[in-house]
């Protein structure tokens, strides 16, 4: 049976170690990040089954991380961990895309029960194709297989790099809507430096060439903002 992959985003090292060790002992596969920026990068590269995130963190807090995550990933469940107790903070957590909220201090058994419930609920919402043959995304006449990293048009198969496949997946998840350049860079490169932005432009150019076989499928540059995938 496949292990549940949990991404824990927590900046307090001792608590992160306790949670990681406890969940690993219970059979979970654990990934850890110390802030929201690192968490966002791991969400894109590792695609966990669930994200467990602290709210107050350096560089990027949990709310902002999940807000950016939800622009391209609306299904992966998020459980917030926080010492905050104000009703307004709880409401903000749900508005940014959180699915559940656990206040510190908490019992490990309660955390495990909440994780299992969220993962089980989400599994029922996933299409059968993702459970059996990986993630297949339709982009006009193309099929994007994000597991094999292939772009398929009829009998023609284009092999993609990891970043090419993930950029296309992010754009397809918000097709006809702009995906901000910063969000792509933070998710796939881990920072939004000028040099990484130039690298992203190179990947976009490569993808445009591969999509050129279907004239109605285009990646549009929205100057100063980001990119959007058009499928007429």
mmCIF file with all atom_site columns, C-alpha atoms in Angstrom:
data_model
loop_
_atom_site.group_PDB
_atom_site.id
_atom_site.type_symbol
_atom_site.label_atom_id
_atom_site.label_alt_id
_atom_site.label_comp_id
_atom_site.label_asym_id
_atom_site.label_entity_id
_atom_site.label_seq_id
_atom_site.pdbx_PDB_ins_code
_atom_site.Cartn_x
_atom_site.Cartn_y
_atom_site.Cartn_z
_atom_site.occupancy
_atom_site.B_iso_or_equiv
_atom_site.pdbx_formal_charge
_atom_site.auth_seq_id
_atom_site.auth_comp_id
_atom_site.auth_asym_id
_atom_site.auth_atom_id
_atom_site.pdbx_PDB_model_num
ATOM 1   C CA . UNK A 1 1   ? 0.000   0.000  0.000   1.00 0.00 ? 1   UNK A CA 1
ATOM 2   C CA . UNK A 1 2   ? 1.284   3.467  -0.893  1.00 0.00 ? 2   UNK A CA 1
ATOM 3   C CA . UNK A 1 3   ? 2.298   5.582  2.087   1.00 0.00 ? 3   UNK A CA 1
ATOM 4   C CA . UNK A 1 4   ? 0.556   8.889  2.683   1.00 0.00 ? 4   UNK A CA 1
ATOM 5   C CA . UNK A 1 5   ? 3.044   11.641 1.845   1.00 0.00 ? 5   UNK A CA 1
ATOM 6   C CA . UNK A 1 6   ? 2.812   14.499 4.361   1.00 0.00 ? 6   UNK A CA 1
ATOM 7   C CA . UNK A 1 7   ? 4.522   17.848 3.901   1.00 0.00 ? 7   UNK A CA 1
ATOM 8   C CA . UNK A 1 8   ? 5.082   19.501 7.284   1.00 0.00 ? 8   UNK A CA 1
ATOM 9   C CA . UNK A 1 9   ? 5.872   23.231 7.082   1.00 0.00 ? 9   UNK A CA 1
ATOM 10  C CA . UNK A 1 10  ? 6.960   24.317 10.549  1.00 0.00 ? 10  UNK A CA 1
ATOM 11  C CA . UNK A 1 11  ? 9.697   26.763 11.586  1.00 0.00 ? 11  UNK A CA 1
ATOM 12  C CA . UNK A 1 12  ? 10.120  25.498 15.172  1.00 0.00 ? 12  UNK A CA 1
ATOM 13  C CA . UNK A 1 13  ? 12.777  22.745 14.850  1.00 0.00 ? 13  UNK A CA 1
ATOM 14  C CA . UNK A 1 14  ? 11.921  20.797 17.999  1.00 0.00 ? 14  UNK A CA 1
ATOM 15  C CA . UNK A 1 15  ? 8.206   20.603 17.236  1.00 0.00 ? 15  UNK A CA 1
ATOM 16  C CA . UNK A 1 16  ? 8.931   19.720 13.604  1.00 0.00 ? 16  UNK A CA 1
ATOM 17  C CA . UNK A 1 17  ? 11.206  16.870 14.719  1.00 0.00 ? 17  UNK A CA 1
ATOM 18  C CA . UNK A 1 18  ? 8.607   15.503 17.168  1.00 0.00 ? 18  UNK A CA 1
ATOM 19  C CA . UNK A 1 19  ? 5.830   15.573 14.572  1.00 0.00 ? 19  UNK A CA 1
ATOM 20  C CA . UNK A 1 20  ? 8.061   14.070 11.862  1.00 0.00 ? 20  UNK A CA 1
ATOM 21  C CA . UNK A 1 21  ? 9.339   11.221 14.049  1.00 0.00 ? 21  UNK A CA 1
ATOM 22  C CA . UNK A 1 22  ? 5.858   10.434 15.397  1.00 0.00 ? 22  UNK A CA 1
ATOM 23  C CA . UNK A 1 23  ? 4.210   10.330 11.975  1.00 0.00 ? 23  UNK A CA 1
ATOM 24  C CA . UNK A 1 24  ? 7.036   8.320  10.424  1.00 0.00 ? 24  UNK A CA 1
ATOM 25  C CA . UNK A 1 25  ? 6.614   5.767  13.225  1.00 0.00 ? 25  UNK A CA 1
ATOM 26  C CA . UNK A 1 26  ? 2.937   5.552  12.236  1.00 0.00 ? 26  UNK A CA 1
ATOM 27  C CA . UNK A 1 27  ? 3.815   4.741  8.620   1.00 0.00 ? 27  UNK A CA 1
ATOM 28  C CA . UNK A 1 28  ? 3.592   8.195  6.992   1.00 0.00 ? 28  UNK A CA 1
ATOM 29  C CA . UNK A 1 29  ? 6.180   9.428  4.486   1.00 0.00 ? 29  UNK A CA 1
ATOM 30  C CA . UNK A 1 30  ? 7.397   12.799 5.757   1.00 0.00 ? 30  UNK A CA 1
ATOM 31  C CA . UNK A 1 31  ? 8.738   15.893 4.012   1.00 0.00 ? 31  UNK A CA 1
ATOM 32  C CA . UNK A 1 32  ? 9.657   18.976 6.038   1.00 0.00 ? 32  UNK A CA 1
ATOM 33  C CA . UNK A 1 33  ? 10.161  22.674 5.310   1.00 0.00 ? 33  UNK A CA 1
ATOM 34  C CA . UNK A 1 34  ? 11.108  25.513 7.644   1.00 0.00 ? 34  UNK A CA 1
ATOM 35  C CA . UNK A 1 35  ? 9.181   28.350 5.979   1.00 0.00 ? 35  UNK A CA 1
ATOM 36  C CA . UNK A 1 36  ? 6.492   29.065 3.409   1.00 0.00 ? 36  UNK A CA 1
ATOM 37  C CA . UNK A 1 37  ? 8.845   29.626 0.489   1.00 0.00 ? 37  UNK A CA 1
ATOM 38  C CA . UNK A 1 38  ? 10.522  26.253 0.956   1.00 0.00 ? 38  UNK A CA 1
ATOM 39  C CA . UNK A 1 39  ? 7.111   24.684 1.505   1.00 0.00 ? 39  UNK A CA 1
ATOM 40  C CA . UNK A 1 40  ? 5.790   26.110 -1.760  1.00 0.00 ? 40  UNK A CA 1
ATOM 41  C CA . UNK A 1 41  ? 8.763   24.711 -3.659  1.00 0.00 ? 41  UNK A CA 1
ATOM 42  C CA . UNK A 1 42  ? 8.242   21.224 -2.163  1.00 0.00 ? 42  UNK A CA 1
ATOM 43  C CA . UNK A 1 43  ? 4.524   21.323 -2.938  1.00 0.00 ? 43  UNK A CA 1
ATOM 44  C CA . UNK A 1 44  ? 5.424   21.781 -6.589  1.00 0.00 ? 44  UNK A CA 1
ATOM 45  C CA . UNK A 1 45  ? 8.257   19.275 -6.758  1.00 0.00 ? 45  UNK A CA 1
ATOM 46  C CA . UNK A 1 46  ? 7.061   16.514 -4.392  1.00 0.00 ? 46  UNK A CA 1
ATOM 47  C CA . UNK A 1 47  ? 3.256   16.781 -4.716  1.00 0.00 ? 47  UNK A CA 1
ATOM 48  C CA . UNK A 1 48  ? 2.359   15.582 -1.203  1.00 0.00 ? 48  UNK A CA 1
ATOM 49  C CA . UNK A 1 49  ? -1.001  14.036 -0.353  1.00 0.00 ? 49  UNK A CA 1
ATOM 50  C CA . UNK A 1 50  ? -1.542  16.623 2.416   1.00 0.00 ? 50  UNK A CA 1
ATOM 51  C CA . UNK A 1 51  ? 0.116   19.810 3.679   1.00 0.00 ? 51  UNK A CA 1
ATOM 52  C CA . UNK A 1 52  ? 0.357   20.451 7.432   1.00 0.00 ? 52  UNK A CA 1
ATOM 53  C CA . UNK A 1 53  ? 1.435   24.067 7.910   1.00 0.00 ? 53  UNK A CA 1
ATOM 54  C CA . UNK A 1 54  ? 2.187   26.447 10.733  1.00 0.00 ? 54  UNK A CA 1
ATOM 55  C CA . UNK A 1 55  ? 0.743   29.933 10.262  1.00 0.00 ? 55  UNK A CA 1
ATOM 56  C CA . UNK A 1 56  ? 3.424   32.220 11.716  1.00 0.00 ? 56  UNK A CA 1
ATOM 57  C CA . UNK A 1 57  ? 6.695   31.599 9.829   1.00 0.00 ? 57  UNK A CA 1
ATOM 58  C CA . UNK A 1 58  ? 9.571   33.697 8.472   1.00 0.00 ? 58  UNK A CA 1
ATOM 59  C CA . UNK A 1 59  ? 9.950   34.714 4.813   1.00 0.00 ? 59  UNK A CA 1
ATOM 60  C CA . UNK A 1 60  ? 6.406   33.610 3.898   1.00 0.00 ? 60  UNK A CA 1
ATOM 61  C CA . UNK A 1 61  ? 3.670   32.729 6.386   1.00 0.00 ? 61  UNK A CA 1
ATOM 62  C CA . UNK A 1 62  ? 1.326   29.775 6.085   1.00 0.00 ? 62  UNK A CA 1
ATOM 63  C CA . UNK A 1 63  ? -1.652  31.799 4.863   1.00 0.00 ? 63  UNK A CA 1
ATOM 64  C CA . UNK A 1 64  ? 0.325   33.339 1.986   1.00 0.00 ? 64  UNK A CA 1
ATOM 65  C CA . UNK A 1 65  ? 1.872   29.992 1.072   1.00 0.00 ? 65  UNK A CA 1
ATOM 66  C CA . UNK A 1 66  ? -1.537  28.351 0.791   1.00 0.00 ? 66  UNK A CA 1
ATOM 67  C CA . UNK A 1 67  ? -3.021  31.322 -1.073  1.00 0.00 ? 67  UNK A CA 1
ATOM 68  C CA . UNK A 1 68  ? -0.342  30.886 -3.743  1.00 0.00 ? 68  UNK A CA 1
ATOM 69  C CA . UNK A 1 69  ? -0.679  27.106 -3.716  1.00 0.00 ? 69  UNK A CA 1
ATOM 70  C CA . UNK A 1 70  ? -4.421  27.356 -4.364  1.00 0.00 ? 70  UNK A CA 1
ATOM 71  C CA . UNK A 1 71  ? -3.867  29.257 -7.602  1.00 0.00 ? 71  UNK A CA 1
ATOM 72  C CA . UNK A 1 72  ? -2.744  26.003 -9.207  1.00 0.00 ? 72  UNK A CA 1
ATOM 73  C CA . UNK A 1 73  ? -3.707  23.255 -6.749  1.00 0.00 ? 73  UNK A CA 1
ATOM 74  C CA . UNK A 1 74  ? -7.256  23.311 -5.476  1.00 0.00 ? 74  UNK A CA 1
ATOM 75  C CA . UNK A 1 75  ? -7.473  19.728 -4.257  1.00 0.00 ? 75  UNK A CA 1
ATOM 76  C CA . UNK A 1 76  ? -4.538  18.852 -1.959  1.00 0.00 ? 76  UNK A CA 1
ATOM 77  C CA . UNK A 1 77  ? -5.840  19.273 1.615   1.00 0.00 ? 77  UNK A CA 1
ATOM 78  C CA . UNK A 1 78  ? -4.245  21.739 4.028   1.00 0.00 ? 78  UNK A CA 1
ATOM 79  C CA . UNK A 1 79  ? -4.273  21.486 7.822   1.00 0.00 ? 79  UNK A CA 1
ATOM 80  C CA . UNK A 1 80  ? -3.147  24.638 9.637   1.00 0.00 ? 80  UNK A CA 1
ATOM 81  C CA . UNK A 1 81  ? -1.302  24.433 12.963  1.00 0.00 ? 81  UNK A CA 1
ATOM 82  C CA . UNK A 1 82  ? -1.305  27.616 15.015  1.00 0.00 ? 82  UNK A CA 1
ATOM 83  C CA . UNK A 1 83  ? -1.193  29.152 18.469  1.00 0.00 ? 83  UNK A CA 1
ATOM 84  C CA . UNK A 1 84  ? -3.663  31.770 17.311  1.00 0.00 ? 84  UNK A CA 1
ATOM 85  C CA . UNK A 1 85  ? -7.188  31.508 18.690  1.00 0.00 ? 85  UNK A CA 1
ATOM 86  C CA . UNK A 1 86  ? -9.038  34.569 17.393  1.00 0.00 ? 86  UNK A CA 1
ATOM 87  C CA . UNK A 1 87  ? -12.107 33.800 15.300  1.00 0.00 ? 87  UNK A CA 1
ATOM 88  C CA . UNK A 1 88  ? -10.864 36.177 12.598  1.00 0.00 ? 88  UNK A CA 1
ATOM 89  C CA . UNK A 1 89  ? -7.660  34.164 12.213  1.00 0.00 ? 89  UNK A CA 1
ATOM 90  C CA . UNK A 1 90  ? -9.611  30.935 11.851  1.00 0.00 ? 90  UNK A CA 1
ATOM 91  C CA . UNK A 1 91  ? -11.816 32.530 9.190   1.00 0.00 ? 91  UNK A CA 1
ATOM 92  C CA . UNK A 1 92  ? -8.763  33.831 7.316   1.00 0.00 ? 92  UNK A CA 1
ATOM 93  C CA . UNK A 1 93  ? -7.255  30.355 7.341   1.00 0.00 ? 93  UNK A CA 1
ATOM 94  C CA . UNK A 1 94  ? -10.292 28.889 5.622   1.00 0.00 ? 94  UNK A CA 1
ATOM 95  C CA . UNK A 1 95  ? -10.561 31.793 3.172   1.00 0.00 ? 95  UNK A CA 1
ATOM 96  C CA . UNK A 1 96  ? -6.984  31.280 1.981   1.00 0.00 ? 96  UNK A CA 1
ATOM 97  C CA . UNK A 1 97  ? -7.751  27.633 1.200   1.00 0.00 ? 97  UNK A CA 1
ATOM 98  C CA . UNK A 1 98  ? -7.263  25.715 4.435   1.00 0.00 ? 98  UNK A CA 1
ATOM 99  C CA . UNK A 1 99  ? -9.368  22.606 5.064   1.00 0.00 ? 99  UNK A CA 1
ATOM 100 C CA . UNK A 1 100 ? -8.898  22.209 8.811   1.00 0.00 ? 100 UNK A CA 1
ATOM 101 C CA . UNK A 1 101 ? -7.394  24.050 11.774  1.00 0.00 ? 101 UNK A CA 1
ATOM 102 C CA . UNK A 1 102 ? -5.628  22.599 14.831  1.00 0.00 ? 102 UNK A CA 1
ATOM 103 C CA . UNK A 1 103 ? -4.614  24.847 17.718  1.00 0.00 ? 103 UNK A CA 1
ATOM 104 C CA . UNK A 1 104 ? -1.352  24.396 19.591  1.00 0.00 ? 104 UNK A CA 1
ATOM 105 C CA . UNK A 1 105 ? -0.742  22.597 21.874  1.00 0.00 ? 105 UNK A CA 1
ATOM 106 C CA . UNK A 1 106 ? -2.392  19.500 20.414  1.00 0.00 ? 106 UNK A CA 1
ATOM 107 C CA . UNK A 1 107 ? -2.217  15.753 20.894  1.00 0.00 ? 107 UNK A CA 1
ATOM 108 C CA . UNK A 1 108 ? -0.421  13.669 18.283  1.00 0.00 ? 108 UNK A CA 1
ATOM 109 C CA . UNK A 1 109 ? -3.308  11.235 18.021  1.00 0.00 ? 109 UNK A CA 1
ATOM 110 C CA . UNK A 1 110 ? -5.674  14.080 17.191  1.00 0.00 ? 110 UNK A CA 1
ATOM 111 C CA . UNK A 1 111 ? -3.268  15.279 14.494  1.00 0.00 ? 111 UNK A CA 1
ATOM 112 C CA . UNK A 1 112 ? -3.103  11.795 12.972  1.00 0.00 ? 112 UNK A CA 1
ATOM 113 C CA . UNK A 1 113 ? -6.900  11.425 12.967  1.00 0.00 ? 113 UNK A CA 1
ATOM 114 C CA . UNK A 1 114 ? -7.323  14.809 11.264  1.00 0.00 ? 114 UNK A CA 1
ATOM 115 C CA . UNK A 1 115 ? -4.704  13.959 8.611   1.00 0.00 ? 115 UNK A CA 1
ATOM 116 C CA . UNK A 1 116 ? -6.283  10.584 7.854   1.00 0.00 ? 116 UNK A CA 1
ATOM 117 C CA . UNK A 1 117 ? -9.762  12.116 7.585   1.00 0.00 ? 117 UNK A CA 1
ATOM 118 C CA . UNK A 1 118 ? -8.633  14.851 5.173   1.00 0.00 ? 118 UNK A CA 1
ATOM 119 C CA . UNK A 1 119 ? -6.648  12.465 2.966   1.00 0.00 ? 119 UNK A CA 1
ATOM 120 C CA . UNK A 1 120 ? -9.527  9.979  2.849   1.00 0.00 ? 120 UNK A CA 1
ATOM 121 C CA . UNK A 1 121 ? -12.023 12.697 1.928   1.00 0.00 ? 121 UNK A CA 1
ATOM 122 C CA . UNK A 1 122 ? -9.794  14.061 -0.833  1.00 0.00 ? 122 UNK A CA 1
ATOM 123 C CA . UNK A 1 123 ? -9.156  10.605 -2.297  1.00 0.00 ? 123 UNK A CA 1
ATOM 124 C CA . UNK A 1 124 ? -12.880 10.265 -2.979  1.00 0.00 ? 124 UNK A CA 1
ATOM 125 C CA . UNK A 1 125 ? -12.847 13.547 -4.939  1.00 0.00 ? 125 UNK A CA 1
ATOM 126 C CA . UNK A 1 126 ? -9.964  12.615 -7.253  1.00 0.00 ? 126 UNK A CA 1
ATOM 127 C CA . UNK A 1 127 ? -10.818 11.370 -10.754 1.00 0.00 ? 127 UNK A CA 1
ATOM 128 C CA . UNK A 1 128 ? -10.344 7.645  -11.366 1.00 0.00 ? 128 UNK A CA 1
ATOM 129 C CA . UNK A 1 129 ? -7.646  8.389  -13.951 1.00 0.00 ? 129 UNK A CA 1
ATOM 130 C CA . UNK A 1 130 ? -5.394  9.926  -11.325 1.00 0.00 ? 130 UNK A CA 1
ATOM 131 C CA . UNK A 1 131 ? -5.723  6.883  -9.102  1.00 0.00 ? 131 UNK A CA 1
ATOM 132 C CA . UNK A 1 132 ? -4.939  4.384  -11.854 1.00 0.00 ? 132 UNK A CA 1
ATOM 133 C CA . UNK A 1 133 ? -2.689  5.901  -14.490 1.00 0.00 ? 133 UNK A CA 1
ATOM 134 C CA . UNK A 1 134 ? -1.231  9.034  -13.004 1.00 0.00 ? 134 UNK A CA 1
ATOM 135 C CA . UNK A 1 135 ? -2.276  12.590 -13.698 1.00 0.00 ? 135 UNK A CA 1
ATOM 136 C CA . UNK A 1 136 ? -3.527  13.197 -17.238 1.00 0.00 ? 136 UNK A CA 1
ATOM 137 C CA . UNK A 1 137 ? -4.506  16.756 -18.139 1.00 0.00 ? 137 UNK A CA 1
ATOM 138 C CA . UNK A 1 138 ? -6.314  17.643 -21.372 1.00 0.00 ? 138 UNK A CA 1
ATOM 139 C CA . UNK A 1 139 ? -5.016  20.777 -23.117 1.00 0.00 ? 139 UNK A CA 1
ATOM 140 C CA . UNK A 1 140 ? -7.045  21.244 -26.277 1.00 0.00 ? 140 UNK A CA 1
ATOM 141 C CA . UNK A 1 141 ? -6.162  18.222 -28.451 1.00 0.00 ? 141 UNK A CA 1
ATOM 142 C CA . UNK A 1 142 ? -3.118  17.412 -26.310 1.00 0.00 ? 142 UNK A CA 1
ATOM 143 C CA . UNK A 1 143 ? -2.876  15.055 -23.356 1.00 0.00 ? 143 UNK A CA 1
ATOM 144 C CA . UNK A 1 144 ? -0.346  15.993 -20.696 1.00 0.00 ? 144 UNK A CA 1
ATOM 145 C CA . UNK A 1 145 ? 0.857   13.011 -18.665 1.00 0.00 ? 145 UNK A CA 1
ATOM 146 C CA . UNK A 1 146 ? 2.504   14.643 -15.651 1.00 0.00 ? 146 UNK A CA 1
ATOM 147 C CA . UNK A 1 147 ? 3.725   11.330 -14.253 1.00 0.00 ? 147 UNK A CA 1
ATOM 148 C CA . UNK A 1 148 ? 5.592   10.245 -17.403 1.00 0.00 ? 148 UNK A CA 1
ATOM 149 C CA . UNK A 1 149 ? 6.277   13.905 -18.304 1.00 0.00 ? 149 UNK A CA 1
ATOM 150 C CA . UNK A 1 150 ? 4.931   13.517 -21.824 1.00 0.00 ? 150 UNK A CA 1
ATOM 151 C CA . UNK A 1 151 ? 2.850   15.730 -24.112 1.00 0.00 ? 151 UNK A CA 1
ATOM 152 C CA . UNK A 1 152 ? 0.762   13.545 -26.403 1.00 0.00 ? 152 UNK A CA 1
ATOM 153 C CA . UNK A 1 153 ? -1.022  14.527 -29.622 1.00 0.00 ? 153 UNK A CA 1
ATOM 154 C CA . UNK A 1 154 ? -2.607  11.568 -31.420 1.00 0.00 ? 154 UNK A CA 1
ATOM 155 C CA . UNK A 1 155 ? 0.306   9.154  -31.942 1.00 0.00 ? 155 UNK A CA 1
ATOM 156 C CA . UNK A 1 156 ? 3.006   11.792 -31.456 1.00 0.00 ? 156 UNK A CA 1
ATOM 157 C CA . UNK A 1 157 ? 4.717   11.901 -28.048 1.00 0.00 ? 157 UNK A CA 1
ATOM 158 C CA . UNK A 1 158 ? 6.945   14.757 -26.845 1.00 0.00 ? 158 UNK A CA 1
ATOM 159 C CA . UNK A 1 159 ? 9.101   14.053 -23.802 1.00 0.00 ? 159 UNK A CA 1
ATOM 160 C CA . UNK A 1 160 ? 9.200   16.979 -21.375 1.00 0.00 ? 160 UNK A CA 1
ATOM 161 C CA . UNK A 1 161 ? 11.620  17.949 -18.656 1.00 0.00 ? 161 UNK A CA 1
ATOM 162 C CA . UNK A 1 162 ? 10.274  18.043 -15.112 1.00 0.00 ? 162 UNK A CA 1
ATOM 163 C CA . UNK A 1 163 ? 9.999   21.828 -15.139 1.00 0.00 ? 163 UNK A CA 1
ATOM 164 C CA . UNK A 1 164 ? 8.369   21.884 -18.578 1.00 0.00 ? 164 UNK A CA 1
ATOM 165 C CA . UNK A 1 165 ? 5.717   19.419 -17.397 1.00 0.00 ? 165 UNK A CA 1
ATOM 166 C CA . UNK A 1 166 ? 5.084   21.300 -14.139 1.00 0.00 ? 166 UNK A CA 1
ATOM 167 C CA . UNK A 1 167 ? 4.878   24.726 -15.821 1.00 0.00 ? 167 UNK A CA 1
ATOM 168 C CA . UNK A 1 168 ? 2.357   23.343 -18.291 1.00 0.00 ? 168 UNK A CA 1
ATOM 169 C CA . UNK A 1 169 ? 0.395   21.667 -15.503 1.00 0.00 ? 169 UNK A CA 1
ATOM 170 C CA . UNK A 1 170 ? 0.235   24.918 -13.521 1.00 0.00 ? 170 UNK A CA 1
ATOM 171 C CA . UNK A 1 171 ? -0.931  26.879 -16.566 1.00 0.00 ? 171 UNK A CA 1
ATOM 172 C CA . UNK A 1 172 ? -3.492  24.209 -17.505 1.00 0.00 ? 172 UNK A CA 1
ATOM 173 C CA . UNK A 1 173 ? -4.929  24.226 -13.975 1.00 0.00 ? 173 UNK A CA 1
ATOM 174 C CA . UNK A 1 174 ? -5.801  27.897 -14.495 1.00 0.00 ? 174 UNK A CA 1
ATOM 175 C CA . UNK A 1 175 ? -6.352  27.876 -18.257 1.00 0.00 ? 175 UNK A CA 1
ATOM 176 C CA . UNK A 1 176 ? -7.542  31.198 -19.678 1.00 0.00 ? 176 UNK A CA 1
ATOM 177 C CA . UNK A 1 177 ? -6.457  32.829 -16.388 1.00 0.00 ? 177 UNK A CA 1
ATOM 178 C CA . UNK A 1 178 ? -3.123  34.447 -15.584 1.00 0.00 ? 178 UNK A CA 1
ATOM 179 C CA . UNK A 1 179 ? -0.653  32.547 -13.400 1.00 0.00 ? 179 UNK A CA 1
ATOM 180 C CA . UNK A 1 180 ? 1.776   35.020 -11.848 1.00 0.00 ? 180 UNK A CA 1
ATOM 181 C CA . UNK A 1 181 ? 5.448   34.677 -12.768 1.00 0.00 ? 181 UNK A CA 1
ATOM 182 C CA . UNK A 1 182 ? 6.426   34.853 -9.088  1.00 0.00 ? 182 UNK A CA 1
ATOM 183 C CA . UNK A 1 183 ? 4.154   31.938 -8.207  1.00 0.00 ? 183 UNK A CA 1
ATOM 184 C CA . UNK A 1 184 ? 5.704   29.728 -10.894 1.00 0.00 ? 184 UNK A CA 1
ATOM 185 C CA . UNK A 1 185 ? 9.220   30.696 -9.829  1.00 0.00 ? 185 UNK A CA 1
ATOM 186 C CA . UNK A 1 186 ? 8.595   30.133 -6.133  1.00 0.00 ? 186 UNK A CA 1
ATOM 187 C CA . UNK A 1 187 ? 6.943   26.780 -6.795  1.00 0.00 ? 187 UNK A CA 1
ATOM 188 C CA . UNK A 1 188 ? 9.568   25.380 -9.162  1.00 0.00 ? 188 UNK A CA 1
ATOM 189 C CA . UNK A 1 189 ? 12.799  27.314 -8.521  1.00 0.00 ? 189 UNK A CA 1
ATOM 190 C CA . UNK A 1 190 ? 12.380  28.329 -4.889  1.00 0.00 ? 190 UNK A CA 1
ATOM 191 C CA . UNK A 1 191 ? 13.051  32.027 -5.492  1.00 0.00 ? 191 UNK A CA 1
ATOM 192 C CA . UNK A 1 192 ? 12.024  34.731 -7.960  1.00 0.00 ? 192 UNK A CA 1
ATOM 193 C CA . UNK A 1 193 ? 15.432  36.143 -8.907  1.00 0.00 ? 193 UNK A CA 1
ATOM 194 C CA . UNK A 1 194 ? 16.016  37.857 -12.258 1.00 0.00 ? 194 UNK A CA 1
ATOM 195 C CA . UNK A 1 195 ? 18.112  34.939 -13.510 1.00 0.00 ? 195 UNK A CA 1
ATOM 196 C CA . UNK A 1 196 ? 15.406  32.395 -12.677 1.00 0.00 ? 196 UNK A CA 1
ATOM 197 C CA . UNK A 1 197 ? 12.842  34.584 -14.428 1.00 0.00 ? 197 UNK A CA 1
ATOM 198 C CA . UNK A 1 198 ? 15.010  34.500 -17.560 1.00 0.00 ? 198 UNK A CA 1
ATOM 199 C CA . UNK A 1 199 ? 15.255  30.724 -17.217 1.00 0.00 ? 199 UNK A CA 1
ATOM 200 C CA . UNK A 1 200 ? 11.463  30.521 -17.030 1.00 0.00 ? 200 UNK A CA 1
ATOM 201 C CA . UNK A 1 201 ? 11.226  32.496 -20.283 1.00 0.00 ? 201 UNK A CA 1
ATOM 202 C CA . UNK A 1 202 ? 13.412  29.881 -21.958 1.00 0.00 ? 202 UNK A CA 1
ATOM 203 C CA . UNK A 1 203 ? 11.133  27.077 -20.759 1.00 0.00 ? 203 UNK A CA 1
ATOM 204 C CA . UNK A 1 204 ? 8.065   28.988 -21.984 1.00 0.00 ? 204 UNK A CA 1
ATOM 205 C CA . UNK A 1 205 ? 9.667   29.340 -25.434 1.00 0.00 ? 205 UNK A CA 1
ATOM 206 C CA . UNK A 1 206 ? 10.332  25.593 -25.563 1.00 0.00 ? 206 UNK A CA 1
ATOM 207 C CA . UNK A 1 207 ? 6.740   24.810 -24.578 1.00 0.00 ? 207 UNK A CA 1
ATOM 208 C CA . UNK A 1 208 ? 5.372   27.165 -27.230 1.00 0.00 ? 208 UNK A CA 1
ATOM 209 C CA . UNK A 1 209 ? 7.308   25.257 -29.884 1.00 0.00 ? 209 UNK A CA 1
ATOM 210 C CA . UNK A 1 210 ? 5.909   21.957 -28.663 1.00 0.00 ? 210 UNK A CA 1
ATOM 211 C CA . UNK A 1 211 ? 2.352   23.310 -28.587 1.00 0.00 ? 211 UNK A CA 1
ATOM 212 C CA . UNK A 1 212 ? 2.649   24.839 -32.070 1.00 0.00 ? 212 UNK A CA 1
ATOM 213 C CA . UNK A 1 213 ? 1.169   21.698 -33.647 1.00 0.00 ? 213 UNK A CA 1
ATOM 214 C CA . UNK A 1 214 ? -2.228  22.931 -32.365 1.00 0.00 ? 214 UNK A CA 1
ATOM 215 C CA . UNK A 1 215 ? -2.633  26.606 -33.392 1.00 0.00 ? 215 UNK A CA 1
ATOM 216 C CA . UNK A 1 216 ? -5.554  27.131 -31.002 1.00 0.00 ? 216 UNK A CA 1
ATOM 217 C CA . UNK A 1 217 ? -3.370  26.339 -27.969 1.00 0.00 ? 217 UNK A CA 1
ATOM 218 C CA . UNK A 1 218 ? -1.179  29.272 -26.970 1.00 0.00 ? 218 UNK A CA 1
ATOM 219 C CA . UNK A 1 219 ? 0.810   30.493 -23.983 1.00 0.00 ? 219 UNK A CA 1
ATOM 220 C CA . UNK A 1 220 ? 0.302   34.250 -23.698 1.00 0.00 ? 220 UNK A CA 1
ATOM 221 C CA . UNK A 1 221 ? 2.709   36.569 -21.897 1.00 0.00 ? 221 UNK A CA 1
ATOM 222 C CA . UNK A 1 222 ? 0.866   39.125 -19.748 1.00 0.00 ? 222 UNK A CA 1
ATOM 223 C CA . UNK A 1 223 ? 3.604   41.729 -19.409 1.00 0.00 ? 223 UNK A CA 1
ATOM 224 C CA . UNK A 1 224 ? 4.700   42.404 -15.849 1.00 0.00 ? 224 UNK A CA 1
ATOM 225 C CA . UNK A 1 225 ? 2.284   39.831 -14.408 1.00 0.00 ? 225 UNK A CA 1
ATOM 226 C CA . UNK A 1 226 ? 2.724   36.304 -15.729 1.00 0.00 ? 226 UNK A CA 1
ATOM 227 C CA . UNK A 1 227 ? 1.482   33.809 -18.279 1.00 0.00 ? 227 UNK A CA 1
ATOM 228 C CA . UNK A 1 228 ? -1.818  32.240 -19.285 1.00 0.00 ? 228 UNK A CA 1
ATOM 229 C CA . UNK A 1 229 ? -2.696  29.220 -21.367 1.00 0.00 ? 229 UNK A CA 1
ATOM 230 C CA . UNK A 1 230 ? -5.350  29.811 -24.026 1.00 0.00 ? 230 UNK A CA 1
ATOM 231 C CA . UNK A 1 231 ? -7.275  26.837 -25.413 1.00 0.00 ? 231 UNK A CA 1
ATOM 232 C CA . UNK A 1 232 ? -9.845  28.040 -27.957 1.00 0.00 ? 232 UNK A CA 1
#
